[in-house]
Short mmCIF file of C-alpha atoms in Angstrom, two decimals:
data_model
loop_
_atom_site.label_atom_id
_atom_site.label_comp_id
_atom_site.label_asym_id
_atom_site.label_seq_id
_atom_site.Cartn_x
_atom_site.Cartn_y
_atom_site.Cartn_z
CA UNK W 1 -17.22 13.42 6.14
CA UNK W 2 -14.84 16.11 5.12
CA UNK W 3 -12.49 13.94 3.70
CA UNK W 4 -16.07 12.02 1.73
CA UNK W 5 -16.46 15.10 0.15
CA UNK W 6 -12.82 15.48 -1.54
CA UNK W 7 -13.27 15.90 -5.35
CA UNK W 8 -10.24 13.38 -5.58
CA UNK W 9 -12.78 10.58 -3.49
CA UNK W 10 -15.82 11.75 -4.55
CA UNK W 11 -13.77 10.19 -8.59
CA UNK W 12 -13.21 7.13 -6.87
CA UNK W 13 -17.16 7.02 -4.91
CA UNK W 14 -18.29 7.73 -8.70
CA UNK W 15 -15.95 5.41 -10.75
CA UNK W 16 -17.04 2.53 -8.25
CA UNK W 17 -20.61 3.10 -9.18
CA UNK W 18 -19.72 3.58 -12.43
CA UNK W 19 -18.33 -0.02 -12.13
CA UNK W 20 -21.12 -1.36 -10.65
CA UNK W 21 -24.00 0.13 -13.09
CA UNK W 22 -21.39 -1.87 -15.35
CA UNK W 23 -20.47 1.46 -17.29
CA UNK W 24 -18.34 1.20 -20.65
CA UNK W 25 -16.63 3.62 -18.95
CA UNK W 26 -12.25 2.93 -18.64
CA UNK W 27 -9.06 3.94 -18.57
CA UNK W 28 -6.97 3.16 -20.62
CA UNK W 29 -4.15 0.75 -19.21
CA UNK W 30 -1.30 2.76 -20.51
CA UNK W 31 -3.11 6.18 -19.47
CA UNK W 32 -3.33 4.36 -15.98
CA UNK W 33 -0.02 2.94 -15.66
CA UNK W 34 1.41 6.72 -16.48
CA UNK W 35 -1.00 7.83 -14.07
CA UNK W 36 0.74 5.58 -11.29
CA UNK W 37 4.34 6.11 -12.17
CA UNK W 38 3.47 9.99 -12.05
CA UNK W 39 2.15 10.02 -8.45
CA UNK W 40 5.05 8.07 -7.44
CA UNK W 41 7.77 10.51 -8.97
CA UNK W 42 5.46 13.57 -7.78
CA UNK W 43 5.77 12.03 -4.61
CA UNK W 44 8.87 11.08 -4.41
CA UNK W 45 10.24 14.96 -5.71
CA UNK W 46 8.72 16.21 -2.97
CA UNK W 47 9.67 13.99 -0.32
CA UNK W 48 13.61 14.86 -2.11
CA UNK W 49 12.69 18.49 -1.36
CA UNK W 50 11.54 17.98 1.81
CA UNK W 51 14.90 16.07 2.74
CA UNK W 52 16.68 18.68 1.51
CA UNK W 53 14.59 21.26 3.39
CA UNK W 54 14.94 19.43 7.41
CA UNK W 55 17.44 16.83 6.30
CA UNK W 56 18.81 13.39 7.67
CA UNK W 57 17.99 13.52 12.13
CA UNK W 58 18.00 10.93 14.63
CA UNK W 59 13.88 12.07 13.61
CA UNK W 60 14.18 10.35 10.24
CA UNK W 61 15.55 7.70 10.72
CA UNK W 62 14.00 6.52 13.83
CA UNK W 63 10.90 6.58 11.21
CA UNK W 64 12.43 4.44 9.18
CA UNK W 65 12.80 1.83 11.56
CA UNK W 66 9.69 2.13 13.24
CA UNK W 67 8.59 1.18 8.99
CA UNK W 68 10.79 -1.93 9.00
CA UNK W 69 9.79 -3.04 12.72
CA UNK W 70 5.77 -2.72 11.21
CA UNK W 71 6.78 -4.82 7.73
CA UNK W 72 8.21 -7.60 9.67
CA UNK W 73 5.75 -7.96 12.47
CA UNK W 74 2.91 -7.36 10.56
CA UNK W 75 3.27 -10.28 8.48
CA UNK W 76 4.19 -12.75 10.46
CA UNK W 77 1.39 -12.41 12.89
CA UNK W 78 -0.92 -12.11 10.16
CA UNK W 79 0.52 -15.27 9.13
CA UNK W 80 0.48 -17.01 12.62
CA UNK W 81 -3.55 -16.16 13.00
CA UNK W 82 -4.39 -16.81 9.63
CA UNK W 83 -3.12 -21.01 9.20
CA UNK W 84 -5.67 -21.61 11.77
CA UNK W 85 -8.30 -21.19 9.32
CA UNK W 86 -6.32 -21.31 5.92
CA UNK W 87 -4.01 -23.51 4.13
CA UNK W 88 -0.41 -22.25 4.87
CA UNK W 89 -0.37 -21.43 1.30
CA UNK W 90 -2.77 -18.40 1.21
CA UNK W 91 -1.87 -17.52 4.83
CA UNK W 92 0.83 -16.81 3.31
CA UNK W 93 -0.41 -14.57 0.63
CA UNK W 94 -2.93 -13.19 2.70
CA UNK W 95 0.04 -12.14 4.93
CA UNK W 96 2.37 -10.77 2.34
CA UNK W 97 -0.56 -8.65 1.08
CA UNK W 98 -1.60 -7.06 4.69
CA UNK W 99 2.50 -6.91 5.30
CA UNK W 100 2.71 -4.80 2.57
CA UNK W 101 1.87 -1.54 1.59
CA UNK W 102 0.10 0.15 -1.24
CA UNK W 103 1.34 3.12 -2.61
CA UNK W 104 -1.70 4.96 -3.72
CA UNK W 105 -3.67 5.03 -0.08
CA UNK W 106 -0.24 6.02 1.31
CA UNK W 107 -0.44 8.95 -1.99
CA UNK W 108 -4.31 9.69 -0.78
CA UNK W 109 -3.10 10.38 2.91
CA UNK W 110 -0.73 12.86 1.81
CA UNK W 111 -2.95 14.65 0.05
CA UNK W 112 -4.96 14.32 2.96
CA UNK W 113 -2.45 15.82 5.63
CA UNK W 114 -1.36 18.97 2.61
CA UNK W 115 -4.82 19.91 2.76
CA UNK W 116 -5.52 19.67 6.48
CA UNK W 117 -2.25 21.64 6.41
CA UNK W 118 -0.58 18.74 8.85
CA UNK W 119 3.18 19.43 8.61
CA UNK W 120 5.06 15.40 7.31
CA UNK W 121 8.56 14.64 6.86
CA UNK W 122 9.36 14.07 3.22
CA UNK W 123 11.58 10.76 4.42
CA UNK W 124 8.02 8.94 4.68
CA UNK W 125 8.40 7.87 1.42
CA UNK W 126 11.52 5.83 1.66
CA UNK W 127 9.33 4.36 4.38
CA UNK W 128 6.79 3.60 1.50
CA UNK W 129 9.54 2.01 -0.11
CA UNK W 130 10.82 0.01 2.29
CA UNK W 131 7.73 -1.54 3.44
CA UNK W 132 7.19 -3.27 0.19
CA UNK W 133 9.49 -6.36 -0.02
CA UNK W 134 9.66 -8.16 3.35
CA UNK W 135 6.46 -8.99 3.34
CA UNK W 136 6.97 -10.03 -0.53
CA UNK W 137 10.09 -11.98 1.34
CA UNK W 138 8.67 -13.50 3.71
CA UNK W 139 6.10 -15.20 2.11
CA UNK W 140 8.60 -16.78 -0.16
CA UNK W 141 10.34 -18.07 2.73
CA UNK W 142 7.23 -20.24 4.61
CA UNK W 143 5.99 -20.99 0.83
CA UNK W 144 9.38 -22.99 0.37
CA UNK W 145 8.71 -24.86 3.04
CA UNK W 146 5.56 -25.48 2.91
CA UNK W 147 6.76 -27.31 0.66
CA UNK W 148 9.56 -28.96 1.72
CA UNK W 149 6.95 -30.68 4.20
CA UNK W 150 4.56 -31.67 2.25
CA UNK W 151 6.65 -32.59 -0.88
CA UNK W 152 8.18 -36.05 -0.79
CA UNK W 153 11.98 -35.85 -0.82
CA UNK W 154 12.50 -31.90 -0.14
CA UNK W 155 12.08 -31.27 -3.56
CA UNK W 156 10.60 -27.24 -5.03
CA UNK W 157 7.28 -28.20 -6.87
CA UNK W 158 7.84 -26.62 -9.76
CA UNK W 159 6.32 -23.28 -10.40
CA UNK W 160 8.66 -21.96 -7.84
CA UNK W 161 9.52 -18.43 -8.52
CA UNK W 162 13.79 -19.20 -7.41
CA UNK W 163 14.27 -17.08 -4.11
CA UNK W 164 17.22 -14.56 -5.86
CA UNK W 165 15.33 -13.47 -8.86
CA UNK W 166 12.53 -12.96 -6.07
CA UNK W 167 14.99 -10.20 -4.49
CA UNK W 168 15.70 -9.14 -7.82
CA UNK W 169 12.71 -8.46 -8.47
CA UNK W 170 11.22 -6.93 -5.04
CA UNK W 171 14.41 -4.50 -4.43
CA UNK W 172 14.34 -3.52 -8.49
CA UNK W 173 10.61 -3.03 -8.71
CA UNK W 174 10.42 -0.65 -11.62
CA UNK W 175 8.00 1.58 -9.09
CA UNK W 176 9.93 1.37 -6.01
CA UNK W 177 13.04 2.73 -8.29
CA UNK W 178 10.94 5.86 -9.63
CA UNK W 179 10.36 6.56 -6.11
CA UNK W 180 13.26 6.61 -4.80
CA UNK W 181 15.31 8.06 -8.42
CA UNK W 182 12.41 10.60 -7.93
CA UNK W 183 13.53 11.26 -3.86
CA UNK W 184 16.80 11.37 -4.48
CA UNK W 185 16.44 14.04 -7.61
CA UNK W 186 14.48 15.84 -5.17
CA UNK W 187 17.71 16.46 -2.31
CA UNK W 188 20.12 17.21 -4.40
CA UNK W 189 18.38 20.11 -5.74
CA UNK W 190 15.81 21.56 -3.05
CA UNK W 191 14.93 24.77 -3.05
CA UNK W 192 15.66 25.53 -6.71
CA UNK W 193 14.41 22.59 -8.33
CA UNK W 194 10.96 22.67 -6.18
CA UNK W 195 10.72 25.66 -7.46
CA UNK W 196 11.22 24.81 -11.10
CA UNK W 197 8.79 21.63 -10.23
CA UNK W 198 5.90 23.59 -8.78
CA UNK W 199 4.47 23.07 -12.20
CA UNK W 200 4.54 19.32 -12.57
CA UNK W 201 4.87 17.86 -8.81
CA UNK W 202 2.37 20.34 -7.31
CA UNK W 203 -0.64 22.29 -9.44
CA UNK W 204 -1.15 18.75 -11.21
CA UNK W 205 -0.43 16.78 -8.18
CA UNK W 206 -4.85 17.16 -6.94
CA UNK W 207 -6.26 16.04 -10.66
CA UNK W 208 -3.65 13.53 -11.93
CA UNK W 209 -4.64 11.37 -8.46
CA UNK W 210 -8.45 12.03 -8.85
CA UNK W 211 -8.34 10.62 -12.59
CA UNK W 212 -6.80 7.68 -11.37
CA UNK W 213 -8.92 6.92 -8.33
CA UNK W 214 -11.51 7.07 -10.44
CA UNK W 215 -9.51 4.44 -12.29
CA UNK W 216 -8.80 2.77 -9.21
CA UNK W 217 -13.63 2.72 -8.65
CA UNK W 218 -13.88 1.09 -11.83
CA UNK W 219 -11.38 -1.45 -11.07
CA UNK W 220 -12.41 -1.90 -7.54
CA UNK W 221 -16.08 -2.64 -8.69
CA UNK W 222 -15.60 -4.90 -10.96
CA UNK W 223 -13.81 -6.61 -8.15
CA UNK W 224 -16.01 -7.22 -6.37
CA UNK W 225 -17.83 -10.64 -7.67
CA UNK W 226 -14.50 -12.48 -6.48
CA UNK W 227 -15.64 -11.57 -2.60
CA UNK W 228 -18.32 -14.22 -3.25
CA UNK W 229 -18.70 -17.06 -1.18
CA UNK W 230 -15.91 -16.10 0.64
CA UNK W 231 -15.93 -17.00 4.71
CA UNK W 232 -16.87 -14.62 6.87
CA UNK W 233 -13.93 -14.85 8.79
CA UNK W 234 -11.77 -13.59 6.06
CA UNK W 235 -13.62 -10.31 4.88
CA UNK W 236 -14.19 -10.13 8.82
CA UNK W 237 -10.06 -10.24 8.90
CA UNK W 238 -10.25 -7.81 5.79
CA UNK W 239 -12.14 -5.23 7.62
CA UNK W 240 -10.57 -5.59 11.42
CA UNK W 241 -7.68 -6.45 10.34
CA UNK W 242 -6.11 -2.86 9.32
CA UNK W 243 -7.13 -1.14 12.68
CA UNK W 244 -5.62 -3.59 14.39
CA UNK W 245 -2.37 -2.83 12.25
CA UNK W 246 -2.84 0.96 13.15
CA UNK W 247 -2.94 0.57 16.40
CA UNK W 248 0.24 -0.71 16.47
CA UNK W 249 2.05 1.74 14.33
CA UNK W 250 0.62 4.31 16.29
CA UNK W 251 0.91 2.27 19.59
CA UNK W 252 4.67 2.55 17.98
CA UNK W 253 4.95 6.11 16.71
CA UNK W 254 4.21 6.98 20.17
CA UNK W 255 6.66 4.91 21.98
CA UNK W 256 9.00 6.85 19.89
CA UNK W 257 8.05 10.56 20.35
CA UNK W 258 7.06 10.64 16.20
CA UNK W 259 5.68 14.18 14.79
CA UNK W 260 2.10 14.44 13.86
CA UNK W 261 2.03 14.07 10.57
CA UNK W 262 4.26 10.93 9.93
CA UNK W 263 1.53 9.40 12.98
CA UNK W 264 -0.73 9.95 10.49
CA UNK W 265 1.74 8.52 7.36
CA UNK W 266 2.57 5.59 9.55
CA UNK W 267 -0.63 4.19 10.02
CA UNK W 268 -1.92 4.43 7.45
CA UNK W 269 1.02 1.95 6.04
CA UNK W 270 0.41 -0.35 8.28
CA UNK W 271 -3.13 -0.71 7.70
CA UNK W 272 -2.80 -0.60 3.60
CA UNK W 273 -2.53 -3.97 1.88
CA UNK W 274 -0.76 -4.07 -1.19
CA UNK W 275 -3.34 -5.03 -4.64
CA UNK W 276 -0.77 -4.58 -7.36
CA UNK W 277 2.89 -5.42 -5.81
CA UNK W 278 2.13 -8.53 -3.93
CA UNK W 279 -0.35 -9.54 -5.92
CA UNK W 280 1.97 -9.73 -9.33
CA UNK W 281 4.73 -11.34 -6.52
CA UNK W 282 2.65 -14.07 -5.67
CA UNK W 283 0.96 -15.47 -8.17
CA UNK W 284 4.27 -16.42 -9.56
CA UNK W 285 5.98 -17.18 -6.24
CA UNK W 286 3.12 -18.98 -5.18
CA UNK W 287 1.01 -21.25 -7.62
CA UNK W 288 -0.02 -22.33 -4.65
CA UNK W 289 -2.52 -19.86 -2.55
CA UNK W 290 -5.47 -18.07 -4.83
CA UNK W 291 -5.68 -14.85 -5.87
CA UNK W 292 -9.85 -14.35 -5.65
CA UNK W 293 -8.41 -14.20 -1.95
CA UNK W 294 -5.55 -11.75 -1.24
CA UNK W 295 -6.18 -9.86 -4.66
CA UNK W 296 -10.47 -9.92 -3.25
CA UNK W 297 -10.07 -9.02 -0.20
CA UNK W 298 -7.22 -6.18 -0.47
CA UNK W 299 -8.45 -4.37 -3.60
CA UNK W 300 -12.56 -5.38 -2.73
CA UNK W 301 -12.96 -4.33 1.28
CA UNK W 302 -9.28 -3.11 2.39
CA UNK W 303 -8.41 -0.60 0.02
CA UNK W 304 -11.48 0.90 -0.31
CA UNK W 305 -12.35 0.62 3.41
CA UNK W 306 -8.69 3.16 4.20
CA UNK W 307 -9.48 5.19 1.29
CA UNK W 308 -13.30 5.76 2.61
CA UNK W 309 -13.04 6.24 6.26
CA UNK W 310 -9.45 4.92 7.32
CA UNK W 311 -7.43 7.93 6.34
CA UNK W 312 -9.77 10.14 8.27
CA UNK W 313 -10.00 7.91 10.91
CA UNK W 314 -6.62 6.93 12.06
CA UNK W 315 -5.73 11.42 11.32
CA UNK W 316 -8.02 12.13 14.40
CA UNK W 317 -7.67 8.56 17.02
CA UNK W 318 -3.46 9.92 16.06
CA UNK W 319 -4.37 13.72 17.11
CA UNK W 320 -6.50 12.44 20.13
CA UNK W 321 -3.21 10.46 21.09
CA UNK W 322 -0.78 12.38 19.59
CA UNK W 323 -1.33 15.91 19.14
CA UNK W 324 1.13 17.82 17.67
#
């Protein structure tokens, strides 16, 4: 309940209600884009300052390795399950969406931890960047395999995004590069940089997040009609897959002995689903897949689930299983 009374979360709820009432309230696209870039830059700086203070340790390497393992395992398992009741291309697209991560969900979780005074490692911002691309690449490889099986002579179907171009777009995505670049700046400038940037990356952060979540609430409400007619099995997947993925992350994190804050953030990353980066790439890389499925489920169901209920739930469970 305390999470629901957070101003940023309440602005998200307000946005959903305004969108459901078909209000003409909207955040201009350039401003929404700026807010997104601001949050990533501020997050990268925070992570860099923290890393400059703590240094590169075994715990850092362990956390990042765990993130990579989850980024590979989750989409593979998701595809194996989804292809049992969906066409292969749809299964690959949804598996990629749920195998990748949501930066906004992660940023909201960071803000939640700070409000609860729970320490976390700045390197978890790097984990966010590492977990974004593997699922996309895996989905395109699976789609290519399906095309070879379905097309006479194994010829590629028109509209396929070349793997080389896909790799370039995945690894040089502007948002991801800004996150990593800001982290490097934070590492290089350390405590002096943190003091200089505090008004930007600290004082403004909460208000900017609230403004951006208002826009996300509006977007969520306006995309809910895409869920009409979707199979109950898919709705169940969108509701329960995040919980399963979070449990996988929890088990791995406890096994590796990660600190509480890192455990919670790893659970949030595993439970989140991409609604920006992956859909943008999948739309062109796998045109056979249906956008209302992978985009509608991630934004209309999983995103609000994690924002409103998931983050405090994962925190509570992590505290019980991995206290301290």
